[in-house]
mmCIF file of C-alpha atoms and ligand atoms in Angstrom:
data_model
loop_
_atom_site.group_PDB
_atom_site.id
_atom_site.type_symbol
_atom_site.label_atom_id
_atom_site.label_comp_id
_atom_site.label_asym_id
_atom_site.label_seq_id
_atom_site.Cartn_x
_atom_site.Cartn_y
_atom_site.Cartn_z
ATOM 1 C CA MET A 16 -97.039 -85.186 149.331
ATOM 2 C CA SER A 17 -93.475 -86.423 149.517
ATOM 3 C CA ARG A 18 -91.730 -88.851 151.825
ATOM 4 C CA ILE A 19 -88.725 -87.144 153.412
ATOM 5 C CA LEU A 20 -85.992 -88.643 155.598
ATOM 6 C CA VAL A 21 -84.609 -86.113 158.101
ATOM 7 C CA THR A 22 -81.411 -87.073 159.937
ATOM 8 C CA GLY A 23 -80.708 -85.362 163.258
ATOM 9 C CA ALA A 24 -84.492 -85.112 163.727
ATOM 10 C CA ALA A 25 -84.310 -84.939 167.522
ATOM 11 C CA GLY A 26 -81.870 -82.036 167.421
ATOM 12 C CA PHE A 27 -82.370 -78.294 167.438
ATOM 13 C CA ILE A 28 -82.907 -77.566 163.731
ATOM 14 C CA GLY A 29 -84.104 -81.070 162.814
ATOM 15 C CA SER A 30 -87.060 -80.999 165.218
ATOM 16 C CA HIS A 31 -88.280 -77.674 163.786
ATOM 17 C CA LEU A 32 -87.788 -78.905 160.236
ATOM 18 C CA CYS A 33 -89.820 -82.075 160.863
ATOM 19 C CA ALA A 34 -92.678 -80.001 162.301
ATOM 20 C CA ALA A 35 -92.666 -77.693 159.265
ATOM 21 C CA LEU A 36 -92.533 -80.548 156.759
ATOM 22 C CA LEU A 37 -95.458 -82.294 158.488
ATOM 23 C CA ALA A 38 -97.405 -79.025 158.361
ATOM 24 C CA ASP A 39 -96.652 -78.900 154.623
ATOM 25 C CA GLY A 40 -98.365 -82.289 154.323
ATOM 26 C CA HIS A 41 -95.294 -84.494 153.841
ATOM 27 C CA ALA A 42 -94.668 -87.889 155.375
ATOM 28 C CA VAL A 43 -91.536 -87.570 157.503
ATOM 29 C CA VAL A 44 -89.170 -90.241 158.734
ATOM 30 C CA GLY A 45 -87.033 -88.723 161.474
ATOM 31 C CA LEU A 46 -83.757 -90.450 162.343
ATOM 32 C CA ASP A 47 -81.492 -89.767 165.313
ATOM 33 C CA ALA A 48 -78.998 -91.657 167.475
ATOM 34 C CA PHE A 49 -79.242 -89.396 170.550
ATOM 35 C CA ILE A 50 -75.497 -88.766 170.478
ATOM 36 C CA PRO A 51 -74.661 -87.608 174.023
ATOM 37 C CA TYR A 52 -73.217 -84.252 172.936
ATOM 38 C CA TYR A 53 -76.005 -82.881 175.091
ATOM 39 C CA PRO A 54 -78.519 -84.787 177.245
ATOM 40 C CA ARG A 55 -80.975 -87.165 175.625
ATOM 41 C CA PRO A 56 -83.983 -85.844 177.621
ATOM 42 C CA LEU A 57 -83.611 -82.476 175.850
ATOM 43 C CA LYS A 58 -83.822 -84.237 172.482
ATOM 44 C CA GLU A 59 -86.772 -86.347 173.648
ATOM 45 C CA ARG A 60 -88.489 -83.095 174.599
ATOM 46 C CA ASN A 61 -87.915 -81.808 171.045
ATOM 47 C CA LEU A 62 -89.355 -85.017 169.620
ATOM 48 C CA ALA A 63 -92.399 -85.414 171.879
ATOM 49 C CA PRO A 64 -94.784 -83.141 169.928
ATOM 50 C CA LEU A 65 -93.722 -84.797 166.650
ATOM 51 C CA GLN A 66 -94.338 -88.337 167.888
ATOM 52 C CA VAL A 67 -98.092 -87.750 168.121
ATOM 53 C CA ARG A 68 -98.442 -86.192 164.670
ATOM 54 C CA PRO A 69 -99.866 -88.293 161.838
ATOM 55 C CA GLY A 70 -97.316 -88.772 159.082
ATOM 56 C CA PHE A 71 -94.321 -88.885 161.440
ATOM 57 C CA THR A 72 -92.210 -91.980 162.021
ATOM 58 C CA PHE A 73 -89.159 -92.002 164.253
ATOM 59 C CA VAL A 74 -86.201 -94.329 163.786
ATOM 60 C CA GLU A 75 -83.460 -94.532 166.399
ATOM 61 C CA ALA A 76 -80.403 -95.414 164.339
ATOM 62 C CA ASP A 77 -76.745 -94.490 164.131
ATOM 63 C CA LEU A 78 -75.617 -93.419 160.663
ATOM 64 C CA ARG A 79 -72.115 -94.701 161.423
ATOM 65 C CA THR A 80 -73.069 -98.314 162.001
ATOM 66 C CA ASP A 81 -76.676 -99.161 161.138
ATOM 67 C CA HIS A 82 -77.917 -100.522 157.825
ATOM 68 C CA LEU A 83 -79.260 -97.456 156.002
ATOM 69 C CA GLU A 84 -80.425 -98.583 152.573
ATOM 70 C CA PRO A 85 -83.914 -99.735 153.661
ATOM 71 C CA LEU A 86 -84.551 -96.279 155.130
ATOM 72 C CA LEU A 87 -84.123 -94.741 151.689
ATOM 73 C CA GLU A 88 -86.743 -97.022 150.139
ATOM 74 C CA GLY A 89 -89.458 -94.796 148.668
ATOM 75 C CA ALA A 90 -87.851 -91.564 149.912
ATOM 76 C CA ASP A 91 -88.260 -88.516 147.682
ATOM 77 C CA ALA A 92 -85.724 -86.483 149.643
ATOM 78 C CA VAL A 93 -83.175 -86.680 152.434
ATOM 79 C CA VAL A 94 -82.272 -83.717 154.617
ATOM 80 C CA HIS A 95 -79.010 -84.521 156.344
ATOM 81 C CA LEU A 96 -78.721 -82.502 159.546
ATOM 82 C CA ALA A 97 -77.163 -85.145 161.805
ATOM 83 C CA ALA A 98 -73.685 -84.146 162.934
ATOM 84 C CA MET A 99 -71.499 -83.309 165.868
ATOM 85 C CA ALA A 100 -72.150 -79.575 165.823
ATOM 86 C CA GLY A 101 -70.253 -76.933 167.759
ATOM 87 C CA LEU A 102 -66.601 -76.244 167.323
ATOM 88 C CA VAL A 103 -65.217 -76.107 170.873
ATOM 89 C CA ARG A 104 -65.322 -79.828 171.629
ATOM 90 C CA SER A 105 -63.937 -80.711 168.226
ATOM 91 C CA TRP A 106 -60.431 -80.042 169.547
ATOM 92 C CA GLN A 107 -60.875 -82.709 172.251
ATOM 93 C CA GLU A 108 -63.266 -85.241 170.701
ATOM 94 C CA PHE A 109 -62.026 -85.445 167.157
ATOM 95 C CA ASP A 110 -62.977 -89.092 166.792
ATOM 96 C CA SER A 111 -66.675 -88.298 167.277
ATOM 97 C CA TYR A 112 -66.499 -85.395 164.842
ATOM 98 C CA MET A 113 -64.707 -87.467 162.242
ATOM 99 C CA THR A 114 -67.107 -90.393 162.495
ATOM 100 C CA CYS A 115 -70.399 -88.466 162.898
ATOM 101 C CA ASN A 116 -69.580 -85.775 160.340
ATOM 102 C CA VAL A 117 -67.508 -87.606 157.729
ATOM 103 C CA LEU A 118 -68.057 -91.373 157.969
ATOM 104 C CA ALA A 119 -71.801 -91.007 158.719
ATOM 105 C CA THR A 120 -72.244 -88.662 155.743
ATOM 106 C CA GLN A 121 -70.385 -91.027 153.432
ATOM 107 C CA ARG A 122 -72.516 -94.010 154.534
ATOM 108 C CA LEU A 123 -75.731 -92.047 154.034
ATOM 109 C CA LEU A 124 -74.569 -90.859 150.609
ATOM 110 C CA ALA A 125 -73.700 -94.408 149.554
ATOM 111 C CA ALA A 126 -77.132 -95.625 150.693
ATOM 112 C CA THR A 127 -78.844 -92.781 148.835
ATOM 113 C CA ALA A 128 -76.745 -93.323 145.707
ATOM 114 C CA ALA A 129 -77.885 -96.951 145.691
ATOM 115 C CA HIS A 130 -81.348 -95.546 144.917
ATOM 116 C CA SER A 131 -80.098 -93.066 142.281
ATOM 117 C CA GLY A 132 -81.538 -92.889 138.794
ATOM 118 C CA ALA A 133 -84.919 -91.569 137.734
ATOM 119 C CA GLY A 134 -86.884 -90.440 140.768
ATOM 120 C CA SER A 135 -83.835 -90.701 143.031
ATOM 121 C CA PRO A 136 -84.015 -88.879 146.373
ATOM 122 C CA HIS A 137 -82.928 -85.242 146.489
ATOM 123 C CA PHE A 138 -80.094 -85.027 149.053
ATOM 124 C CA VAL A 139 -80.107 -81.720 150.918
ATOM 125 C CA HIS A 140 -77.033 -81.364 153.094
ATOM 126 C CA ALA A 141 -76.604 -79.005 156.056
ATOM 127 C CA SER A 142 -73.144 -77.488 155.980
ATOM 128 C CA THR A 143 -71.924 -74.470 157.937
ATOM 129 C CA SER A 144 -70.358 -71.025 157.655
ATOM 130 C CA SER A 145 -67.448 -72.575 159.592
ATOM 131 C CA VAL A 146 -66.140 -73.962 156.289
ATOM 132 C CA TYR A 147 -65.084 -70.383 155.422
ATOM 133 C CA GLY A 148 -62.913 -69.920 158.521
ATOM 134 C CA ARG A 149 -62.290 -66.884 160.719
ATOM 135 C CA PHE A 150 -64.200 -64.494 158.454
ATOM 136 C CA ALA A 151 -67.344 -65.763 156.716
ATOM 137 C CA THR A 152 -68.295 -62.608 154.877
ATOM 138 C CA GLY A 153 -68.370 -63.223 151.142
ATOM 139 C CA ASP A 154 -70.537 -65.175 148.773
ATOM 140 C CA GLU A 155 -70.349 -68.931 148.137
ATOM 141 C CA SER A 156 -67.126 -68.534 146.126
ATOM 142 C CA ALA A 157 -65.176 -67.156 149.136
ATOM 143 C CA PRO A 158 -62.047 -69.157 150.095
ATOM 144 C CA LEU A 159 -62.674 -72.255 152.219
ATOM 145 C CA GLU A 160 -60.229 -71.996 155.120
ATOM 146 C CA PRO A 161 -61.762 -73.694 158.171
ATOM 147 C CA ILE A 162 -59.833 -73.118 161.388
ATOM 148 C CA SER A 163 -61.383 -75.781 163.638
ATOM 149 C CA PRO A 164 -61.569 -79.573 163.416
ATOM 150 C CA TYR A 165 -65.368 -79.097 163.307
ATOM 151 C CA GLY A 166 -65.132 -76.861 160.214
ATOM 152 C CA ILE A 167 -62.675 -79.255 158.586
ATOM 153 C CA THR A 168 -64.930 -82.291 159.071
ATOM 154 C CA LYS A 169 -67.928 -80.327 157.783
ATOM 155 C CA LEU A 170 -65.946 -79.239 154.713
ATOM 156 C CA ALA A 171 -64.967 -82.853 154.084
ATOM 157 C CA ALA A 172 -68.648 -83.837 154.329
ATOM 158 C CA GLU A 173 -69.644 -81.126 151.863
ATOM 159 C CA LYS A 174 -66.962 -82.302 149.420
ATOM 160 C CA LEU A 175 -68.220 -85.879 149.754
ATOM 161 C CA VAL A 176 -71.741 -84.734 148.883
ATOM 162 C CA LEU A 177 -70.476 -82.984 145.759
ATOM 163 C CA ALA A 178 -68.307 -85.965 144.795
ATOM 164 C CA TYR A 179 -71.266 -88.378 145.080
ATOM 165 C CA GLY A 180 -73.256 -85.937 142.979
ATOM 166 C CA GLN A 181 -70.613 -85.935 140.244
ATOM 167 C CA GLN A 182 -69.791 -89.603 140.352
ATOM 168 C CA PHE A 183 -73.184 -91.236 140.867
ATOM 169 C CA GLY A 184 -75.586 -88.613 139.542
ATOM 170 C CA LEU A 185 -76.902 -88.032 143.059
ATOM 171 C CA ARG A 186 -79.188 -84.980 143.040
ATOM 172 C CA ALA A 187 -77.598 -82.972 145.838
ATOM 173 C CA THR A 188 -77.796 -79.478 147.330
ATOM 174 C CA VAL A 189 -75.456 -77.977 149.945
ATOM 175 C CA LEU A 190 -76.771 -75.350 152.370
ATOM 176 C CA ARG A 191 -74.212 -73.455 154.465
ATOM 177 C CA LEU A 192 -76.074 -72.451 157.618
ATOM 178 C CA PHE A 193 -75.011 -69.382 159.604
ATOM 179 C CA SER A 194 -75.335 -69.368 163.462
ATOM 180 C CA VAL A 195 -78.887 -70.502 164.053
ATOM 181 C CA TYR A 196 -80.824 -69.518 167.195
ATOM 182 C CA GLY A 197 -84.339 -69.678 168.633
ATOM 183 C CA PRO A 198 -86.391 -72.196 170.674
ATOM 184 C CA HIS A 199 -84.764 -75.663 171.049
ATOM 185 C CA GLN A 200 -81.287 -74.113 170.609
ATOM 186 C CA ARG A 201 -78.522 -76.454 171.787
ATOM 187 C CA PRO A 202 -77.556 -75.829 175.420
ATOM 188 C CA ASP A 203 -73.899 -75.258 174.497
ATOM 189 C CA MET A 204 -74.666 -72.384 172.129
ATOM 190 C CA GLY A 205 -73.904 -68.808 173.162
ATOM 191 C CA TYR A 206 -77.403 -67.320 173.285
ATOM 192 C CA ASN A 207 -78.773 -70.294 175.207
ATOM 193 C CA VAL A 208 -75.968 -69.923 177.757
ATOM 194 C CA PHE A 209 -76.463 -66.135 178.021
ATOM 195 C CA ILE A 210 -80.230 -66.439 178.580
ATOM 196 C CA ARG A 211 -79.855 -69.319 181.046
ATOM 197 C CA LYS A 212 -77.321 -67.374 183.102
ATOM 198 C CA LEU A 213 -79.272 -64.114 182.949
ATOM 199 C CA LEU A 214 -82.422 -65.842 184.202
ATOM 200 C CA ALA A 215 -80.433 -67.570 186.985
ATOM 201 C CA GLY A 216 -78.548 -64.379 187.980
ATOM 202 C CA GLU A 217 -75.199 -66.034 187.187
ATOM 203 C CA THR A 218 -72.035 -64.426 185.824
ATOM 204 C CA ILE A 219 -71.642 -64.538 182.043
ATOM 205 C CA THR A 220 -68.226 -65.127 180.520
ATOM 206 C CA VAL A 221 -67.782 -63.412 177.153
ATOM 207 C CA ASP A 222 -65.026 -64.981 175.059
ATOM 208 C CA GLY A 223 -62.820 -62.132 173.827
ATOM 209 C CA ASP A 224 -63.792 -58.475 173.894
ATOM 210 C CA GLY A 225 -67.411 -58.967 172.783
ATOM 211 C CA THR A 226 -67.007 -57.379 169.356
ATOM 212 C CA ASP A 227 -67.187 -60.688 167.442
ATOM 213 C CA SER A 228 -70.252 -60.415 165.229
ATOM 214 C CA ARG A 229 -72.707 -62.794 163.642
ATOM 215 C CA SER A 230 -75.478 -62.578 161.082
ATOM 216 C CA ASN A 231 -77.576 -65.036 163.066
ATOM 217 C CA THR A 232 -80.407 -66.956 161.508
ATOM 218 C CA TYR A 233 -83.700 -67.449 163.311
ATOM 219 C CA VAL A 234 -84.446 -71.161 163.236
ATOM 220 C CA LEU A 235 -87.743 -70.817 161.342
ATOM 221 C CA ASP A 236 -86.022 -68.704 158.675
ATOM 222 C CA CYS A 237 -83.391 -71.445 158.356
ATOM 223 C CA VAL A 238 -86.154 -74.059 158.071
ATOM 224 C CA ASP A 239 -87.839 -71.937 155.411
ATOM 225 C CA GLY A 240 -84.607 -71.967 153.389
ATOM 226 C CA ILE A 241 -84.377 -75.773 153.632
ATOM 227 C CA ARG A 242 -88.023 -76.117 152.560
ATOM 228 C CA ARG A 243 -87.392 -73.868 149.584
ATOM 229 C CA ALA A 244 -84.406 -75.971 148.480
ATOM 230 C CA LEU A 245 -86.568 -79.103 148.738
ATOM 231 C CA ALA A 246 -89.453 -77.517 146.850
ATOM 232 C CA THR A 247 -87.349 -76.286 143.924
ATOM 233 C CA PRO A 248 -84.907 -79.054 142.978
ATOM 234 C CA GLU A 249 -84.607 -77.582 139.487
ATOM 235 C CA ALA A 250 -83.057 -74.443 141.045
ATOM 236 C CA SER A 251 -81.109 -76.098 143.828
ATOM 237 C CA VAL A 252 -79.655 -79.437 142.663
ATOM 238 C CA GLY A 253 -75.889 -79.206 142.165
ATOM 239 C CA GLN A 254 -75.750 -75.860 143.966
ATOM 240 C CA ILE A 255 -74.265 -74.472 147.191
ATOM 241 C CA PHE A 256 -76.158 -71.736 149.056
ATOM 242 C CA ASN A 257 -75.449 -69.570 152.069
ATOM 243 C CA LEU A 258 -78.472 -69.468 154.395
ATOM 244 C CA GLY A 259 -78.142 -66.685 156.943
ATOM 245 C CA GLY A 260 -80.092 -63.949 158.618
ATOM 246 C CA GLY A 261 -80.007 -60.349 157.450
ATOM 247 C CA GLU A 262 -78.919 -58.507 160.557
ATOM 248 C CA GLU A 263 -75.348 -58.366 161.907
ATOM 249 C CA VAL A 264 -74.981 -57.981 165.685
ATOM 250 C CA ASN A 265 -72.046 -58.342 168.041
ATOM 251 C CA VAL A 266 -72.007 -60.112 171.398
ATOM 252 C CA ILE A 267 -72.318 -56.940 173.465
ATOM 253 C CA GLN A 268 -75.342 -55.776 171.443
ATOM 254 C CA VAL A 269 -77.006 -59.168 171.939
ATOM 255 C CA LEU A 270 -76.414 -59.027 175.693
ATOM 256 C CA GLU A 271 -77.972 -55.547 175.825
ATOM 257 C CA MET A 272 -81.064 -56.846 173.998
ATOM 258 C CA LEU A 273 -81.249 -59.837 176.320
ATOM 259 C CA GLU A 274 -81.084 -57.572 179.383
ATOM 260 C CA GLU A 275 -84.110 -55.700 178.039
ATOM 261 C CA LEU A 276 -86.009 -58.866 177.106
ATOM 262 C CA THR A 277 -85.389 -60.644 180.407
ATOM 263 C CA GLY A 278 -85.511 -57.560 182.634
ATOM 264 C CA GLU A 279 -82.277 -58.807 184.255
ATOM 265 C CA THR A 280 -78.830 -57.186 184.498
ATOM 266 C CA ALA A 281 -75.928 -59.100 182.968
ATOM 267 C CA HIS A 282 -72.874 -59.666 185.178
ATOM 268 C CA ILE A 283 -70.101 -60.011 182.598
ATOM 269 C CA VAL A 284 -66.482 -61.115 182.798
ATOM 270 C CA HIS A 285 -64.262 -61.417 179.735
ATOM 271 C CA GLY A 286 -62.259 -64.556 178.976
ATOM 272 C CA PRO A 287 -59.784 -65.331 176.199
ATOM 273 C CA PRO A 288 -61.140 -65.875 172.658
ATOM 274 C CA ARG A 289 -62.024 -69.527 171.965
ATOM 275 C CA ALA A 290 -59.664 -71.519 169.784
ATOM 276 C CA GLY A 291 -61.057 -71.774 166.268
ATOM 277 C CA ASP A 292 -63.842 -69.240 166.796
ATOM 278 C CA GLN A 293 -65.027 -67.053 163.959
ATOM 279 C CA ARG A 294 -64.420 -63.312 164.210
ATOM 280 C CA ARG A 295 -67.166 -62.140 161.878
ATOM 281 C CA THR A 296 -69.888 -63.941 159.928
ATOM 282 C CA VAL A 297 -72.112 -62.008 157.546
ATOM 283 C CA ALA A 298 -74.029 -64.200 155.172
ATOM 284 C CA ASP A 299 -74.171 -63.012 151.594
ATOM 285 C CA ILE A 300 -77.536 -64.581 150.730
ATOM 286 C CA ALA A 301 -77.978 -63.044 147.268
ATOM 287 C CA LYS A 302 -77.768 -66.429 145.539
ATOM 288 C CA ALA A 303 -80.416 -68.060 147.750
ATOM 289 C CA ARG A 304 -82.595 -64.977 147.435
ATOM 290 C CA THR A 305 -82.493 -65.095 143.639
ATOM 291 C CA ALA A 306 -82.666 -68.853 143.069
ATOM 292 C CA LEU A 307 -84.878 -69.967 145.968
ATOM 293 C CA GLY A 308 -86.755 -66.784 146.903
ATOM 294 C CA TYR A 309 -85.165 -67.070 150.368
ATOM 295 C CA ALA A 310 -85.822 -63.956 152.467
ATOM 296 C CA PRO A 311 -85.309 -64.205 156.255
ATOM 297 C CA GLN A 312 -88.169 -62.452 158.065
ATOM 298 C CA THR A 313 -87.246 -62.420 161.752
ATOM 299 C CA SER A 314 -85.426 -59.530 163.417
ATOM 300 C CA VAL A 315 -82.823 -60.464 166.026
ATOM 301 C CA ARG A 316 -84.942 -58.821 168.728
ATOM 302 C CA ASP A 317 -88.056 -60.846 167.818
ATOM 303 C CA GLY A 318 -86.055 -64.058 167.504
ATOM 304 C CA LEU A 319 -84.369 -63.543 170.869
ATOM 305 C CA ARG A 320 -87.740 -62.747 172.437
ATOM 306 C CA ALA A 321 -89.049 -66.138 171.254
ATOM 307 C CA GLN A 322 -85.974 -67.903 172.612
ATOM 308 C CA VAL A 323 -86.218 -66.128 175.988
ATOM 309 C CA GLU A 324 -89.878 -67.169 176.280
ATOM 310 C CA TRP A 325 -88.995 -70.765 175.428
ATOM 311 C CA GLN A 326 -86.169 -70.855 177.988
ATOM 312 C CA ARG A 327 -88.364 -69.248 180.661
ATOM 313 C CA THR A 328 -90.878 -72.070 180.298
ATOM 314 C CA THR A 329 -88.409 -74.942 180.007
ATOM 315 C CA GLN A 330 -85.492 -74.222 182.321
HETATM 316 P P1 NAD B 222 -78.005 -80.824 167.174
HETATM 317 O O1 NAD B 222 -76.844 -81.424 167.887
HETATM 318 O O2 NAD B 222 -79.093 -80.232 167.993
HETATM 319 O O3 NAD B 222 -78.654 -81.906 166.189
HETATM 320 C C1 NAD B 222 -77.882 -82.866 165.523
HETATM 321 C C2 NAD B 222 -78.506 -84.238 165.802
HETATM 322 O O4 NAD B 222 -77.788 -85.207 165.043
HETATM 323 C C3 NAD B 222 -78.414 -84.676 167.267
HETATM 324 O O5 NAD B 222 -79.719 -84.908 167.806
HETATM 325 C C4 NAD B 222 -77.591 -85.960 167.231
HETATM 326 O O6 NAD B 222 -78.021 -86.927 168.160
HETATM 327 C C5 NAD B 222 -77.756 -86.409 165.796
HETATM 328 N N1 NAD B 222 -76.632 -87.216 165.318
HETATM 329 C C6 NAD B 222 -75.313 -86.893 165.370
HETATM 330 N N2 NAD B 222 -74.563 -87.904 164.881
HETATM 331 C C7 NAD B 222 -75.434 -88.883 164.506
HETATM 332 C C8 NAD B 222 -75.264 -90.174 163.956
HETATM 333 N N3 NAD B 222 -74.041 -90.698 163.759
HETATM 334 N N4 NAD B 222 -76.358 -90.906 163.652
HETATM 335 C C9 NAD B 222 -77.610 -90.413 163.899
HETATM 336 N N5 NAD B 222 -77.820 -89.190 164.462
HETATM 337 C C10 NAD B 222 -76.743 -88.439 164.768
HETATM 338 O O7 NAD B 222 -77.390 -79.742 166.176
HETATM 339 P P2 NAD B 222 -78.058 -78.553 165.323
HETATM 340 O O8 NAD B 222 -77.594 -77.291 165.892
HETATM 341 O O9 NAD B 222 -79.507 -78.813 165.133
HETATM 342 O O10 NAD B 222 -77.304 -78.749 163.930
HETATM 343 C C11 NAD B 222 -77.875 -79.475 162.843
HETATM 344 C C12 NAD B 222 -76.975 -79.360 161.621
HETATM 345 O O11 NAD B 222 -76.834 -77.990 161.222
HETATM 346 C C13 NAD B 222 -75.561 -79.897 161.816
HETATM 347 O O12 NAD B 222 -75.182 -80.563 160.640
HETATM 348 C C14 NAD B 222 -74.732 -78.639 162.008
HETATM 349 O O13 NAD B 222 -73.384 -78.847 161.595
HETATM 350 C C15 NAD B 222 -75.469 -77.669 161.103
HETATM 351 N N6 NAD B 222 -75.286 -76.266 161.499
HETATM 352 C C16 NAD B 222 -75.854 -75.808 162.655
HETATM 353 C C17 NAD B 222 -75.688 -74.467 163.010
HETATM 354 C C18 NAD B 222 -76.302 -73.900 164.249
HETATM 355 O O14 NAD B 222 -76.115 -72.694 164.489
HETATM 356 N N7 NAD B 222 -77.029 -74.657 165.043
HETATM 357 C C19 NAD B 222 -74.926 -73.613 162.178
HETATM 358 C C20 NAD B 222 -74.361 -74.142 161.022
HETATM 359 C C21 NAD B 222 -74.563 -75.459 160.687
#
């Protein structure tokens, strides 16, 4: 059993990760500041089933301002998921993105580095395909050309992680996550919006012509990749991995699947493409497959079915 600190524990991916780590028999300290990017009650709903599980402790703390070193005491690993996610608002709310994605990461790294040396915590950092820019289609050596303030702050965070690794011997791993979906998905994310509007009979606005494509990752496949990085530090420390799903689908194909899964007809209008949006993301996961044994299992149809069922029961 290990003791693992998970930041962003009340969020979409963090809440699933905490549940999986508890099921693996670890002691988990979940940290979150309930940043009002989306409503706190939704995050409390994510947390509720964790709060009653033995081995789980929740700490409400802000990585930007609170004293972090004591939280690292006795930790075997840190999974850093806390961030301002989502690119659209990063054009308007840069201050939050800069402080939550860059300053918060630096403070957590400094606190973790203070415990470095033999038995120091393994720092697993959640980065994003947005660091690649408009096309995220190659392997981990593809050019890093982010086109949104979100992607730029996440690239800065990733570089900080690697710098702390070099400079202070911090044992760190960077995971670049590709468009994650499934139950608990953030309410601002495309599939959540599509399902919500389909179920409510509302008009859906598609940004651009609907041919933008994604190799989406089902949230439990993403969590499996994070668990594998934690379980094999000898293969993952000092490395960067893409973690994506296998199947590429475009927006129109997703809407057709969602019509089938919900039994509703989509009323679609097209709007302009969003500033800073990615045109195509196809994760090359060969490195994670070889080094970590990562192999996403969930088809887009099955993953969307699970998300539709979750939204039916919660909205
Ligand atoms: P989320 O918003 O649901 O979860 C992030 C959590 O971090 C929130 O609950 C928020 O309150 C918390 N947080 C933010 N700033 C904090 C701070 N200063 N102190 C303490 N807590 C803070 O987002 P998510 O979709 O679960 O994303 C998790 C991570 O994965 C992020 O780092 C994101 O950049 C990355 N990522 C997500 C996706 C995706 O498709 N969801 C894709 C690529 C990368």
